[in-house]
């Protein structure tokens, strides 16, 4: 899997990730809720992009799993995608 580009999509309140998975071009949309609730990033868009860079391995694993489950040109990462991953991405209590 090769990440080709990342960009902020402030209109969608998300980070767009463009990657190649098994020779196919895939766009993954990672909503702000994933960054703020699962990865504990700050609320500003710059923090989401920084969080992607810091957590690229676990996020790319979630993207690959979602793509494997349903191959399509665009996937949307959800908080539930992290339930089975090993990183400390649990939602904060309270």
XYZ file of N, CA and C in Angstrom:
282
model
N 0.859 -1.171 0.000
C 0.000 0.000 0.000
C 0.901 1.229 0.000
N 0.569 2.133 -0.858
C 1.368 3.345 -1.015
C 0.460 4.570 -0.902
N 0.770 5.480 0.034
C 0.011 6.722 0.164
C 0.546 7.710 -0.864
N -0.354 8.190 -1.721
C 0.048 9.138 -2.754
C -0.110 10.576 -2.300
N -1.158 10.860 -1.529
C -1.402 12.246 -1.113
C -2.373 12.276 0.052
N -2.263 13.338 0.839
C -3.249 13.627 1.875
C -3.620 15.097 1.744
N -4.863 15.396 2.081
C -5.279 16.797 2.048
C -6.448 16.986 3.000
N -6.566 18.202 3.481
C -7.708 18.555 4.318
C -8.919 18.813 3.443
N -10.056 18.345 3.883
C -11.326 18.660 3.232
C -12.169 19.338 4.305
N -12.003 20.657 4.419
C -12.686 21.382 5.493
C -14.192 21.395 5.299
N -14.662 21.335 4.064
C -16.102 21.301 3.824
C -16.724 20.024 4.401
N -16.010 18.899 4.288
C -16.489 17.620 4.821
C -16.011 17.389 6.258
N -15.193 18.291 6.764
C -14.574 18.149 8.081
C -13.882 16.795 8.199
N -12.917 16.602 7.288
C -12.239 15.317 7.195
C -10.859 15.488 6.564
N -10.105 14.409 6.616
C -8.847 14.316 5.883
C -9.069 13.308 4.759
N -8.709 13.705 3.547
C -8.741 12.813 2.393
C -7.374 12.185 2.242
N -7.354 10.887 2.063
C -6.110 10.166 1.835
C -6.261 9.432 0.507
N -5.289 9.602 -0.356
C -5.299 8.943 -1.651
C -4.174 7.920 -1.659
N -4.543 6.635 -1.845
C -3.546 5.584 -1.795
C -3.734 4.584 -2.913
N -2.721 3.763 -3.081
C -2.791 2.626 -3.983
C -2.853 1.382 -3.114
N -3.897 0.587 -3.311
C -4.050 -0.674 -2.586
C -4.199 -1.776 -3.622
N -3.284 -2.720 -3.597
C -3.312 -3.838 -4.536
C -3.450 -3.352 -5.978
N -2.731 -2.289 -6.317
C -2.731 -1.768 -7.672
C -3.936 -0.919 -8.035
N -4.808 -0.649 -7.070
C -5.995 0.161 -7.341
C -5.898 1.494 -6.614
N -6.361 2.548 -7.271
C -6.380 3.876 -6.676
C -7.609 4.001 -5.777
N -7.372 4.358 -4.514
C -8.443 4.435 -3.528
C -8.393 5.785 -2.822
N -9.558 6.373 -2.638
C -9.688 7.598 -1.838
C -10.336 7.193 -0.517
N -9.721 7.583 0.574
C -10.278 7.301 1.896
C -10.594 8.626 2.578
N -11.782 8.712 3.107
C -12.217 9.888 3.843
C -12.207 9.530 5.326
N -11.462 10.310 6.098
C -11.374 10.070 7.550
C -11.996 11.278 8.237
N -13.198 11.130 8.794
C -13.907 12.254 9.408
C -13.260 12.736 10.703
N -13.540 13.975 11.036
C -12.970 14.596 12.233
C -13.266 13.806 13.492
N -14.414 13.152 13.571
C -14.763 12.387 14.771
C -13.745 11.295 15.051
N -13.179 10.696 14.010
C -12.150 9.677 14.198
C -10.922 10.303 14.855
N -10.520 11.466 14.359
C -9.335 12.124 14.915
C -9.576 12.617 16.339
N -10.704 13.260 16.569
C -10.952 13.860 17.877
C -11.355 12.840 18.939
N -12.167 11.851 18.581
C -12.661 10.908 19.587
C -11.795 9.668 19.738
N -11.252 9.177 18.637
C -10.448 7.960 18.710
C -8.963 8.236 18.882
N -8.480 9.272 18.225
C -7.040 9.546 18.257
C -6.686 10.747 19.126
N -7.701 11.338 19.716
C -7.540 12.418 20.695
C -6.792 13.632 20.142
N -7.017 13.956 18.888
C -6.377 15.148 18.320
C -7.171 16.386 18.708
N -6.589 17.533 18.438
C -7.284 18.788 18.701
C -8.416 19.009 17.708
N -9.238 20.036 17.956
C -10.426 20.270 17.131
C -10.180 21.030 15.829
N -8.967 21.509 15.620
C -8.741 22.285 14.398
C -8.248 21.373 13.273
N -8.565 21.718 12.023
C -8.207 20.874 10.884
C -6.711 20.554 10.776
N -5.859 21.474 11.135
C -4.422 21.191 11.105
C -4.039 20.051 12.037
N -4.726 19.947 13.150
C -4.462 18.863 14.099
C -4.869 17.507 13.523
N -5.919 17.490 12.710
C -6.341 16.220 12.095
C -5.269 15.715 11.141
N -4.726 16.634 10.343
C -3.691 16.245 9.384
C -2.438 15.761 10.118
N -2.053 16.462 11.170
C -0.904 16.039 11.972
C -1.168 14.666 12.595
N -2.395 14.452 13.060
C -2.760 13.176 13.652
C -2.686 12.053 12.623
N -3.096 12.346 11.379
C -2.948 11.322 10.333
C -1.477 10.950 10.179
N -0.627 11.945 10.090
C 0.804 11.688 9.907
C 1.367 10.868 11.064
N 0.945 11.172 12.281
C 1.440 10.469 13.468
C 0.860 9.065 13.600
N -0.311 8.838 13.030
C -1.010 7.559 13.166
C -1.242 6.880 11.823
N -0.405 7.188 10.854
C -0.608 6.672 9.496
C -0.681 5.150 9.452
N 0.135 4.477 10.218
C 0.153 3.011 10.164
C -1.194 2.422 10.582
N -1.723 2.864 11.713
C -2.995 2.317 12.183
C -4.155 2.779 11.289
N -4.116 4.014 10.810
C -5.169 4.504 9.921
C -5.135 3.776 8.581
N -3.951 3.569 8.035
C -3.852 2.852 6.767
C -4.299 1.400 6.903
N -4.061 0.797 8.064
C -4.561 -0.555 8.320
C -6.084 -0.561 8.317
N -6.686 0.429 8.951
C -8.152 0.529 8.950
C -8.683 0.733 7.531
N -7.997 1.549 6.749
C -8.401 1.779 5.360
C -8.316 0.482 4.565
N -7.224 -0.222 4.712
C -7.046 -1.486 3.981
C -8.126 -2.495 4.361
N -8.439 -2.607 5.630
C -9.476 -3.551 6.071
C -10.839 -3.177 5.506
N -11.149 -1.892 5.530
C -12.442 -1.450 4.994
C -12.493 -1.731 3.489
N -11.392 -1.481 2.782
C -11.339 -1.733 1.352
C -11.459 -3.233 1.059
N -10.792 -4.053 1.862
C -10.853 -5.512 1.657
C -12.270 -6.036 1.861
N -12.982 -5.441 2.814
C -14.350 -5.876 3.086
C -15.308 -5.497 1.963
N -15.024 -4.357 1.325
C -15.894 -3.882 0.241
C -15.064 -3.024 -0.714
N -14.426 -3.665 -1.684
C -13.563 -2.916 -2.608
C -14.354 -1.894 -3.437
N -13.984 -0.656 -3.287
C -14.568 0.420 -4.080
C -13.574 1.572 -4.126
N -13.824 2.519 -5.009
C -12.870 3.607 -5.208
C -12.782 4.558 -4.025
N -13.814 4.605 -3.199
C -13.796 5.484 -2.025
C -14.316 4.725 -0.815
N -13.585 4.863 0.284
C -14.021 4.278 1.545
C -14.068 5.378 2.595
N -14.924 5.188 3.571
C -15.026 6.121 4.688
C -14.648 5.358 5.948
N -13.641 5.859 6.636
C -13.196 5.243 7.882
C -14.158 5.652 8.997
N -14.530 4.708 9.825
C -15.440 4.942 10.948
C -14.731 4.634 12.266
N -15.228 5.189 13.338
C -14.654 4.911 14.658
C -14.655 3.419 14.961
N -15.679 2.718 14.526
C -15.781 1.279 14.792
C -14.672 0.476 14.112
N -14.023 1.042 13.112
C -12.931 0.344 12.430
C -11.740 0.116 13.347
N -11.679 0.804 14.470
C -10.537 0.706 15.368
C -10.752 -0.285 16.498
N -11.940 -0.859 16.591
C -12.239 -1.758 17.693
C -11.310 -2.967 17.754
N -10.886 -3.465 16.601
C -10.049 -4.667 16.587
C -8.570 -4.373 16.354
N -8.208 -3.112 16.273
C -6.803 -2.765 16.048
C -6.068 -2.654 17.377
N -4.776 -2.911 17.348
C -3.990 -2.972 18.576
C -3.632 -1.636 19.194
N -3.731 -0.560 18.483
C -3.314 0.739 19.028
C -4.294 1.212 20.091
N -3.823 2.092 20.948
C -4.698 2.681 21.976
C -5.544 3.758 21.322
N -6.646 3.305 20.727
C -7.538 4.230 20.041
C -8.929 4.165 20.644
N -8.997 3.771 21.905
C -10.310 3.673 22.549
C -10.879 5.060 22.801
N -12.189 5.104 22.792
C -12.846 6.380 23.041
C -12.680 6.754 24.503
N -12.471 8.025 24.796
C -12.307 8.434 26.188
C -13.601 8.212 26.950
N -13.457 7.886 28.224
C -14.635 7.680 29.061
C -15.192 9.023 29.512
N -16.497 8.993 29.794
C -17.076 10.216 30.344
C -18.000 10.822 29.475
